[in-house]
PDB file of C-alpha atoms in Angstrom:
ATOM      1  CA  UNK J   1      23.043 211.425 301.310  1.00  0.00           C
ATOM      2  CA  UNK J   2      19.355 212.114 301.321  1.00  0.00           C
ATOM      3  CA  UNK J   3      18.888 210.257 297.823  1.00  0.00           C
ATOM      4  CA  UNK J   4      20.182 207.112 299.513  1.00  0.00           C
ATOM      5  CA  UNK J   5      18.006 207.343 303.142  1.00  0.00           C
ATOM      6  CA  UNK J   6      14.948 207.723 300.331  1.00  0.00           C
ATOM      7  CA  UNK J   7      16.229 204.376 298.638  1.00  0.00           C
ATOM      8  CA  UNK J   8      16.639 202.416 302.024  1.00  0.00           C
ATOM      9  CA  UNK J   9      12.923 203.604 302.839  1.00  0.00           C
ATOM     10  CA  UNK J  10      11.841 202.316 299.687  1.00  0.00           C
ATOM     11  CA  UNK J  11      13.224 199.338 299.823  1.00  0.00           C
ATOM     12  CA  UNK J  12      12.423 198.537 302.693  1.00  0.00           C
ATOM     13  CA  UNK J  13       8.899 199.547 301.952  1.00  0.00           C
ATOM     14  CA  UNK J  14       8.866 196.894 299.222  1.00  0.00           C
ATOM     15  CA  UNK J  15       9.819 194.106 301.225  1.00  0.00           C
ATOM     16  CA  UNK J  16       7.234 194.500 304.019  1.00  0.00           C
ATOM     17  CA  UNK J  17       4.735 194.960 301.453  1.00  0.00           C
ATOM     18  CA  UNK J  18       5.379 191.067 299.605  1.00  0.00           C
ATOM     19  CA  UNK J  19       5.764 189.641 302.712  1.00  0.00           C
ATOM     20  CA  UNK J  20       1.827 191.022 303.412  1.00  0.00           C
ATOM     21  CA  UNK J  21       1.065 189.239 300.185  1.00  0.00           C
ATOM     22  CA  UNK J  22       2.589 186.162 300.552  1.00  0.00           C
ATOM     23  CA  UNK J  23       0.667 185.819 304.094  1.00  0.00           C
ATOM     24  CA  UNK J  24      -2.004 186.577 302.899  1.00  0.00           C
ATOM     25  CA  UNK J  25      -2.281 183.919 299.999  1.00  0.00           C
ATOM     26  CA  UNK J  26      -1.602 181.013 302.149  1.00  0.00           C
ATOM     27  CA  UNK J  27      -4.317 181.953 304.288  1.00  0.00           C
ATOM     28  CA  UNK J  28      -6.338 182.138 301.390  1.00  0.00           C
ATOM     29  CA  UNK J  29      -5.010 178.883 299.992  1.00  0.00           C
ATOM     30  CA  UNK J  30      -5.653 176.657 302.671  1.00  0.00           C
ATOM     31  CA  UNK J  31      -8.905 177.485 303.071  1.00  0.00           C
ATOM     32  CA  UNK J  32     -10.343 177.211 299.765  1.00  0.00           C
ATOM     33  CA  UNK J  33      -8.483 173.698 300.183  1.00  0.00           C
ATOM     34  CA  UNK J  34     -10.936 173.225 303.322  1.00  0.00           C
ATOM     35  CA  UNK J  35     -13.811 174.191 301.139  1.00  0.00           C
ATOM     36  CA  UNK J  36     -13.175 171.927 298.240  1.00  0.00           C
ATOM     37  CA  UNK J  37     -12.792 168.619 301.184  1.00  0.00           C
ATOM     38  CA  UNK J  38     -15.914 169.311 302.776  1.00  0.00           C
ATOM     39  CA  UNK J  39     -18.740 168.165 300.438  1.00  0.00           C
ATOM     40  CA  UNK J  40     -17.008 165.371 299.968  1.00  0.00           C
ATOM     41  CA  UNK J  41     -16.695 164.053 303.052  1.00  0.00           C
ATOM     42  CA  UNK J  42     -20.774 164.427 303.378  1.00  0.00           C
ATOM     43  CA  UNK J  43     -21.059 162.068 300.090  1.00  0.00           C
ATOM     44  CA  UNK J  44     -19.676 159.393 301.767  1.00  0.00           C
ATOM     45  CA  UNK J  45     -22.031 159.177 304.478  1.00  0.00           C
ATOM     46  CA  UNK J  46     -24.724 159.236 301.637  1.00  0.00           C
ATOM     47  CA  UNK J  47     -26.664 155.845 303.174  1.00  0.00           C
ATOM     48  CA  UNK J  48     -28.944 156.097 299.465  1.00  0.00           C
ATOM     49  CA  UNK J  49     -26.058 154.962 297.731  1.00  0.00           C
ATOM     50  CA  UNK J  50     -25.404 152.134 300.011  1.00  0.00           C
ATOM     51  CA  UNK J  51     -28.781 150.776 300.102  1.00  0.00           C
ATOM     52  CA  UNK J  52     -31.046 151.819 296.803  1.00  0.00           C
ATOM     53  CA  UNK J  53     -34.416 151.562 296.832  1.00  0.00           C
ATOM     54  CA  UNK J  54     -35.458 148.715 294.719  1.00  0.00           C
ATOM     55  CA  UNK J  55     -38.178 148.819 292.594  1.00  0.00           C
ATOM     56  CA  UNK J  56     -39.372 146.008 289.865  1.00  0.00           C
ATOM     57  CA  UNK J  57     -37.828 142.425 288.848  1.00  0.00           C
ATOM     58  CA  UNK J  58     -34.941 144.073 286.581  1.00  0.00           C
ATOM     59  CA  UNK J  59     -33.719 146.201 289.197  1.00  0.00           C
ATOM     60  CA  UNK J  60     -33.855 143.259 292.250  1.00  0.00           C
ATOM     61  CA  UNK J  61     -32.453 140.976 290.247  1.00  0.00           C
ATOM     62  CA  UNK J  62     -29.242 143.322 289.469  1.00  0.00           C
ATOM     63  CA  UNK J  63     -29.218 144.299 292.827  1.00  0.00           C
ATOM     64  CA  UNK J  64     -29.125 140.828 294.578  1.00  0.00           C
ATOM     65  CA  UNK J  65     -26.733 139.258 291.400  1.00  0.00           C
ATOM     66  CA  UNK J  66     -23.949 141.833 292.655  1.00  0.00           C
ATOM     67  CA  UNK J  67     -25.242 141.412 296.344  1.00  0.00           C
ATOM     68  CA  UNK J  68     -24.475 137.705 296.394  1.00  0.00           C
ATOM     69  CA  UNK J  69     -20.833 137.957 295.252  1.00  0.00           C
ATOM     70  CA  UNK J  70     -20.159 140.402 298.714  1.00  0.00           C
ATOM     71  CA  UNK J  71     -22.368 138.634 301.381  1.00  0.00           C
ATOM     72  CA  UNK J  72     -21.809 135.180 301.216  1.00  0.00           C
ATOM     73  CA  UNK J  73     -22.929 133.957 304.857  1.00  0.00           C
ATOM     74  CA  UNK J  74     -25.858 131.279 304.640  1.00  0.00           C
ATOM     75  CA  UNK J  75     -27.221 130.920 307.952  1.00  0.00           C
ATOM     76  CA  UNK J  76     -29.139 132.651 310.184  1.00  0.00           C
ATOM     77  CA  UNK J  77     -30.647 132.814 314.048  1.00  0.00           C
ATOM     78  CA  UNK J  78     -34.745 133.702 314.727  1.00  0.00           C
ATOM     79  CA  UNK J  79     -35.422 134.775 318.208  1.00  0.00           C
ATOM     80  CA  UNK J  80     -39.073 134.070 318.836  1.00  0.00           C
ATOM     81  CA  UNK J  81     -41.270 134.593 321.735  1.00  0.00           C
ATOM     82  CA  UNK J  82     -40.773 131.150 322.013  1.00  0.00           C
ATOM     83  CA  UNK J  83     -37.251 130.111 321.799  1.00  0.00           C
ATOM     84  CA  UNK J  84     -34.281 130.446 318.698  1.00  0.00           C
ATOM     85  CA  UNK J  85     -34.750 129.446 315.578  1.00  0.00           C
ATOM     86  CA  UNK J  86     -31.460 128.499 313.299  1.00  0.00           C
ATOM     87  CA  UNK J  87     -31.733 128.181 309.678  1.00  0.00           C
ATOM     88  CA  UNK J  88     -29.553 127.365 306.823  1.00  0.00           C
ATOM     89  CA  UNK J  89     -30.234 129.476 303.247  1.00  0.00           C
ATOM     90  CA  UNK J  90     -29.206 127.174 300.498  1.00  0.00           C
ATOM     91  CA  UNK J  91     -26.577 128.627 298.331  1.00  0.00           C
ATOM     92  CA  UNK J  92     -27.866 127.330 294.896  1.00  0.00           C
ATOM     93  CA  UNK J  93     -30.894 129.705 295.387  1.00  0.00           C
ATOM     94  CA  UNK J  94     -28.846 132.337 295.347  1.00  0.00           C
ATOM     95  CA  UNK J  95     -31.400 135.073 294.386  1.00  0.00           C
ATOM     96  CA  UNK J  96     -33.732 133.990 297.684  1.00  0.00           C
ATOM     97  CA  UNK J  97     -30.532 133.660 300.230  1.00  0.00           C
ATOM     98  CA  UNK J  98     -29.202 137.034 299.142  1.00  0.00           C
ATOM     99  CA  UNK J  99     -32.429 138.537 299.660  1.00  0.00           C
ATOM    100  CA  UNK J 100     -32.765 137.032 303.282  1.00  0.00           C
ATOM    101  CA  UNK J 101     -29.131 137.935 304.487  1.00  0.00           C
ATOM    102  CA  UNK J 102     -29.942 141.401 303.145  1.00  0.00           C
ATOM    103  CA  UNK J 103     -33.247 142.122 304.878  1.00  0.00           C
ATOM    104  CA  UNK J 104     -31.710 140.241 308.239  1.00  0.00           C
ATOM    105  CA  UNK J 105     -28.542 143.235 307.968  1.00  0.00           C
ATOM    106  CA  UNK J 106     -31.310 145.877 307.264  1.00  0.00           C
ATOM    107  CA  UNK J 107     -33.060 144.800 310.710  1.00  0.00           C
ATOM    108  CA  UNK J 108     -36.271 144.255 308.942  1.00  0.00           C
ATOM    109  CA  UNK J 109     -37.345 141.169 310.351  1.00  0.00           C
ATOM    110  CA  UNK J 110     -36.693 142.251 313.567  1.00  0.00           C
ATOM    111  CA  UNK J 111     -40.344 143.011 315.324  1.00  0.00           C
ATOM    112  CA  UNK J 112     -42.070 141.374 312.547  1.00  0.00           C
ATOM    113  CA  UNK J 113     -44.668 138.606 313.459  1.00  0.00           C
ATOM    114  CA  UNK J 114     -45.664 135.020 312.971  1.00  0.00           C
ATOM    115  CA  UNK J 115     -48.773 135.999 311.542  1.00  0.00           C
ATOM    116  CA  UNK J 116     -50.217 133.083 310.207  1.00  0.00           C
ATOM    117  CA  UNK J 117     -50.036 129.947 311.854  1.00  0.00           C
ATOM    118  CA  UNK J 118     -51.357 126.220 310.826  1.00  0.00           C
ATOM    119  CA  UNK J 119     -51.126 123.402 312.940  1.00  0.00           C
ATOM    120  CA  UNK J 120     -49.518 120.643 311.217  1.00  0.00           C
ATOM    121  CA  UNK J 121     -48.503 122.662 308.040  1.00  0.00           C
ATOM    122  CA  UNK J 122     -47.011 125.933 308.253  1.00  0.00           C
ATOM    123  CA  UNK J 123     -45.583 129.038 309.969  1.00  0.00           C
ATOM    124  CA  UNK J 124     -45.791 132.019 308.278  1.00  0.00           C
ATOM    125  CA  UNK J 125     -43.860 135.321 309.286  1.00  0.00           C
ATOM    126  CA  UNK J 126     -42.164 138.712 307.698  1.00  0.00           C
ATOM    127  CA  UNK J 127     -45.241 140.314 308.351  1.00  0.00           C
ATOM    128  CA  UNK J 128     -46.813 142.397 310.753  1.00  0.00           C
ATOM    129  CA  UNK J 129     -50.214 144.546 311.685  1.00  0.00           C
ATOM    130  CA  UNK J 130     -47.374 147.268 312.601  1.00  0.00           C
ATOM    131  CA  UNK J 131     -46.681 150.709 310.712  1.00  0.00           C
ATOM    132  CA  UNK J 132     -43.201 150.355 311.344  1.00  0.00           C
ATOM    133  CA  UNK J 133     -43.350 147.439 309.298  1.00  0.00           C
ATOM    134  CA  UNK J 134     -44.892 149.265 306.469  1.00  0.00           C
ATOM    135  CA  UNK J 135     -42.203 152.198 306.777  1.00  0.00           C
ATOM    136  CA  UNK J 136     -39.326 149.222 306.440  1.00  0.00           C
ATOM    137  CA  UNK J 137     -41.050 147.372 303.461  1.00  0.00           C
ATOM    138  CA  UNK J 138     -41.449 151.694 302.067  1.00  0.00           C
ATOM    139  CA  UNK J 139     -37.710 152.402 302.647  1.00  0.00           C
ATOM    140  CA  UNK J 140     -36.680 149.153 300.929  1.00  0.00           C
ATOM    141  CA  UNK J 141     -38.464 148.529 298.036  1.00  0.00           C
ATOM    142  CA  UNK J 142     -41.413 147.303 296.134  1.00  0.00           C
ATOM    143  CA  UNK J 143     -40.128 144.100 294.217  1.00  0.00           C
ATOM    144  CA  UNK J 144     -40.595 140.553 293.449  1.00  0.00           C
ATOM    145  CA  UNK J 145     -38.415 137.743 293.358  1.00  0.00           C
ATOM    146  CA  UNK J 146     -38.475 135.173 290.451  1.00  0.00           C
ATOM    147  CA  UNK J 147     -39.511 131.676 291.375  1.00  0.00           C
ATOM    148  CA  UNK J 148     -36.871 128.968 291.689  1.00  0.00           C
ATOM    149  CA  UNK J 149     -38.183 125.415 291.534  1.00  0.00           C
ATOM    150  CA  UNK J 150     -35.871 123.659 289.959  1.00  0.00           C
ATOM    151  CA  UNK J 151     -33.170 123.052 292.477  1.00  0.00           C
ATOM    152  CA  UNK J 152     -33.900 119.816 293.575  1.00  0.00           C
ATOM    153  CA  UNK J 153     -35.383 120.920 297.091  1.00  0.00           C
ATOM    154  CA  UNK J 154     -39.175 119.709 297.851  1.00  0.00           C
ATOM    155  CA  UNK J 155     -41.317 120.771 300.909  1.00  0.00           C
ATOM    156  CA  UNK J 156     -40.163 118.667 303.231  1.00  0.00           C
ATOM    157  CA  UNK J 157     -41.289 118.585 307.377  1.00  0.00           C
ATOM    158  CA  UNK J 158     -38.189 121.811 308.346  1.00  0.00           C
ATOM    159  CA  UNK J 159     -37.503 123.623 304.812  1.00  0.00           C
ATOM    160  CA  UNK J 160     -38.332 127.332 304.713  1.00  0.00           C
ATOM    161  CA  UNK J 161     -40.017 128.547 301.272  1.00  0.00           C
ATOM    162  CA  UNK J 162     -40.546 131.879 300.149  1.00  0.00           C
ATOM    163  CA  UNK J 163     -43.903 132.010 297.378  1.00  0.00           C
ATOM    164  CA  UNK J 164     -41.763 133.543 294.503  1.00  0.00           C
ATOM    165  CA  UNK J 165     -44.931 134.392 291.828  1.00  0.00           C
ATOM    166  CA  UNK J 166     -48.299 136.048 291.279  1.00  0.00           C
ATOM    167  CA  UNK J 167     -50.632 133.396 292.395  1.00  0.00           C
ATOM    168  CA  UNK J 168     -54.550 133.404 293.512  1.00  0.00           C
ATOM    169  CA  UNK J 169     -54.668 131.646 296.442  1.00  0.00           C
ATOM    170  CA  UNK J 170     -54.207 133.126 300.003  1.00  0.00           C
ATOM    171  CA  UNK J 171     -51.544 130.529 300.946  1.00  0.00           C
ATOM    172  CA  UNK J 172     -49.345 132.025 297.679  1.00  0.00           C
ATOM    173  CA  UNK J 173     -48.791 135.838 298.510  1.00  0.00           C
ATOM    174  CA  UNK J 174     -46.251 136.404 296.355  1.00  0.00           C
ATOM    175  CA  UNK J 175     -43.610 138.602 298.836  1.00  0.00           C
ATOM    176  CA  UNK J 176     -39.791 138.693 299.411  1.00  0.00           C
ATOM    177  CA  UNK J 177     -40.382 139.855 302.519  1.00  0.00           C
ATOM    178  CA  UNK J 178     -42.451 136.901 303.544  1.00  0.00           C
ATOM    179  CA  UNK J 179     -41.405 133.214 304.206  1.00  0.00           C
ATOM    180  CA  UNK J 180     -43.090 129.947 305.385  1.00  0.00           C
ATOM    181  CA  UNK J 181     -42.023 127.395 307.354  1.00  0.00           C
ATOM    182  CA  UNK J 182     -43.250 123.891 306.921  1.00  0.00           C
ATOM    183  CA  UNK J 183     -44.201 121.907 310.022  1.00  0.00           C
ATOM    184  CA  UNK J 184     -46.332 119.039 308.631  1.00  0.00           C
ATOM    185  CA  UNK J 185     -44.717 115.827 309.736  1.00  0.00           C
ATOM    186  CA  UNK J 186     -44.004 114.266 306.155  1.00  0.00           C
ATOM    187  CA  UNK J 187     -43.693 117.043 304.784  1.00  0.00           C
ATOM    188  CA  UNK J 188     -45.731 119.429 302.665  1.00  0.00           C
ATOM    189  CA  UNK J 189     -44.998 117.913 299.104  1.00  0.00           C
ATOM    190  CA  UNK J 190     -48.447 119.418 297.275  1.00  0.00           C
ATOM    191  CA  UNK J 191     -46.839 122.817 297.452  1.00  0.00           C
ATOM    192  CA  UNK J 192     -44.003 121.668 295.026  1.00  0.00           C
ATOM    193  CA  UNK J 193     -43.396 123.749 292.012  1.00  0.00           C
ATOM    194  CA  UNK J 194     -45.271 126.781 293.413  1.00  0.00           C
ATOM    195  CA  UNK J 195     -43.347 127.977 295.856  1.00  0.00           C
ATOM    196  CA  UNK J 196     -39.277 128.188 296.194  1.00  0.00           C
ATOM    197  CA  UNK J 197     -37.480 126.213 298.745  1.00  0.00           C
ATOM    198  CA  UNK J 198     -34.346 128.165 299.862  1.00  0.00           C
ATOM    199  CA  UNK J 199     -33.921 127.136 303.428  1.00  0.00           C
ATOM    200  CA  UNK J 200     -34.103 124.487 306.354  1.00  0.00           C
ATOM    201  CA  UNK J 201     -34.463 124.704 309.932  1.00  0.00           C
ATOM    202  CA  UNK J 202     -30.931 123.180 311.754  1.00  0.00           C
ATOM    203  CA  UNK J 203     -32.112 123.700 315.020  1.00  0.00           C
ATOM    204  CA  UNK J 204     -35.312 124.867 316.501  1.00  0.00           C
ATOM    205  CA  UNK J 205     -37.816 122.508 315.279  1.00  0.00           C
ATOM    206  CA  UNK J 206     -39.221 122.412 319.229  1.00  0.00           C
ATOM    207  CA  UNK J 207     -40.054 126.334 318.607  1.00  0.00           C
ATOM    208  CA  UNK J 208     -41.495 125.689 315.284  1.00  0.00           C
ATOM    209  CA  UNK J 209     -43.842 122.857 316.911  1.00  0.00           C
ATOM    210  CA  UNK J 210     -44.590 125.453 319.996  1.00  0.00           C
ATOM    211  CA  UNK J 211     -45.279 127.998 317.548  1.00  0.00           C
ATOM    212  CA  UNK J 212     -47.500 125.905 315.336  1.00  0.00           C
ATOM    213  CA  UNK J 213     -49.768 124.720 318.509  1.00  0.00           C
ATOM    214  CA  UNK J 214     -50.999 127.857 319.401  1.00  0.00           C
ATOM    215  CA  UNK J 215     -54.258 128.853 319.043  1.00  0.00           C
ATOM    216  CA  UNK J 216     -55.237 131.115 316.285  1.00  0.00           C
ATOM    217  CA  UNK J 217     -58.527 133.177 314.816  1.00  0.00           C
ATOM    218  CA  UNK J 218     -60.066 132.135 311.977  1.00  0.00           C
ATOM    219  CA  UNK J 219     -58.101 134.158 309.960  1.00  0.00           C
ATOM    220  CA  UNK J 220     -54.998 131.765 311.207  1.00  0.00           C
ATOM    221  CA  UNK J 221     -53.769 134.678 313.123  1.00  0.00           C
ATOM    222  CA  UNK J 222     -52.410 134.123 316.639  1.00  0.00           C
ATOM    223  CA  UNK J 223     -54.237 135.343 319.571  1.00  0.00           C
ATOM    224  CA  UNK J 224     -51.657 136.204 321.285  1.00  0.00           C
ATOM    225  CA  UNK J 225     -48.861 137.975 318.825  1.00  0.00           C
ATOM    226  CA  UNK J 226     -46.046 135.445 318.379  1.00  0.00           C
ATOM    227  CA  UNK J 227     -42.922 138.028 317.264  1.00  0.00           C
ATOM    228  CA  UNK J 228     -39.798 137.726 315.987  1.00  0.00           C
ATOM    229  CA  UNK J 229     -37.327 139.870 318.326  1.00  0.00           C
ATOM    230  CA  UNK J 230     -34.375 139.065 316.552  1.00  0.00           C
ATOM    231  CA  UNK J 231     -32.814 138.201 313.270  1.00  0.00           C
ATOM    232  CA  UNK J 232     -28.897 137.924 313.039  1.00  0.00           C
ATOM    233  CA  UNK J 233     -26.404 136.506 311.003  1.00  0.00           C
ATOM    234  CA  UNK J 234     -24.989 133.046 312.383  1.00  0.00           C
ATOM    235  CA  UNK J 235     -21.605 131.588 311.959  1.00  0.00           C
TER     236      UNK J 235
END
């Protein structure tokens, strides 16, 4: 009688005893599975693999090739201290519109400055005396674009034009983060095959005329900063 109470103790010894360890590796179990989810979730989130930092010709050019098959909207809206500005990006230059729609999402324009006005020629902008302009243009990228002529677009009175190479002349600063607009009645025409047209104004001209008329150092600089508040994408 003894022999079996010991048995029954045993036993029942035993079974409390797996039970413990069965507990005690699903607790385990679920959170190593916690563990293991965590770092992933934090790559996601990773913002360097959304935007890269370009650097060079080679690496733009990849960039805005793949870019261009993802973003395909052409048009976009410049709020000015002086009114809106629409424009239309021409598709063909596809290198120059990518660009533009990218730098518009990234909010760089936004702040950025008129900065070099001529009456009766051009408007220049994408640039400012501003180190948060600077930090942008850092966080970006150094790059170039390469220059794209042969489309069939001249400088007409309206186009915006972006100067695409390495040239020595203070009109040609060779920056994808800068862009002209022409506002010589008959156009600009001398500036054809130098600089890439990859844009027109589609409404706005008025602001582009306001903008052009005011008065300037003789650096062409405004006196009074002429800024661009806003650049979105249009429908």
């Amino acid at each position: 009688m003894r022999l079996i109470w010991l048995m029954c103790i045993c036993i029942l010894f035993l079974n409390c005893e797996d039970t413990h360890s069965k507990k005690k590796k699903k607790t385990v179990t679920k959170q190593t599975t916690k563990e293991q989810t965590t770092p992933e979730k934090d790559s996601i989130s990773d913002d360097t693999k959304t935007y890269p930092v370009l650097d060079g010709l080679q690496n733009a050019m990849e960039f805005f090739l793949e870019y261009d098959k993802h973003h395909k909207e052409n048009k976009v809206r410049l709020t000015t201290d002086f009114g809106t500005i629409d424009i239309l990006l021409f598709n063909e230059t596809k290198f120059h519109r990518a660009n533009f729609i990218y730098l518009t999402k990234r909010g760089y324009f936004n702040g950025t400055q008129f900065y070099r006005v001529i009456n009766n020629f051009i408007i220049q902008g994408g640039n400012s005396d501003d180190k948060k302009t600077a930090k942008k243009r850092a966080s970006i990228g150094k790059y170039l674009l390469p220059t794209d002529t042969n489309r069939g677009y001249t400088h007409e009175r309206g186009v915006l034009s972006m100067p695409s190479g390495e040239i020595d002349n203070p009109y040609k600063l060779a920056s994808p983060f800068e862009f002209f607009i022409v506002q010589q009645h008959g156009g600009a025409h001398f500036l054809d095959g130098d600089y890439t047209v990859f844009g027109k104004v589609i409404d706005g001209m008025d602001v582009v005329d306001k903008i052009a008329a005011v008065k300037t150092d003789e650096a062409d600089w405004p006196l009074h900063n002429v800024y661009i508040r806003k650049a979105e994408i249009i429908n």
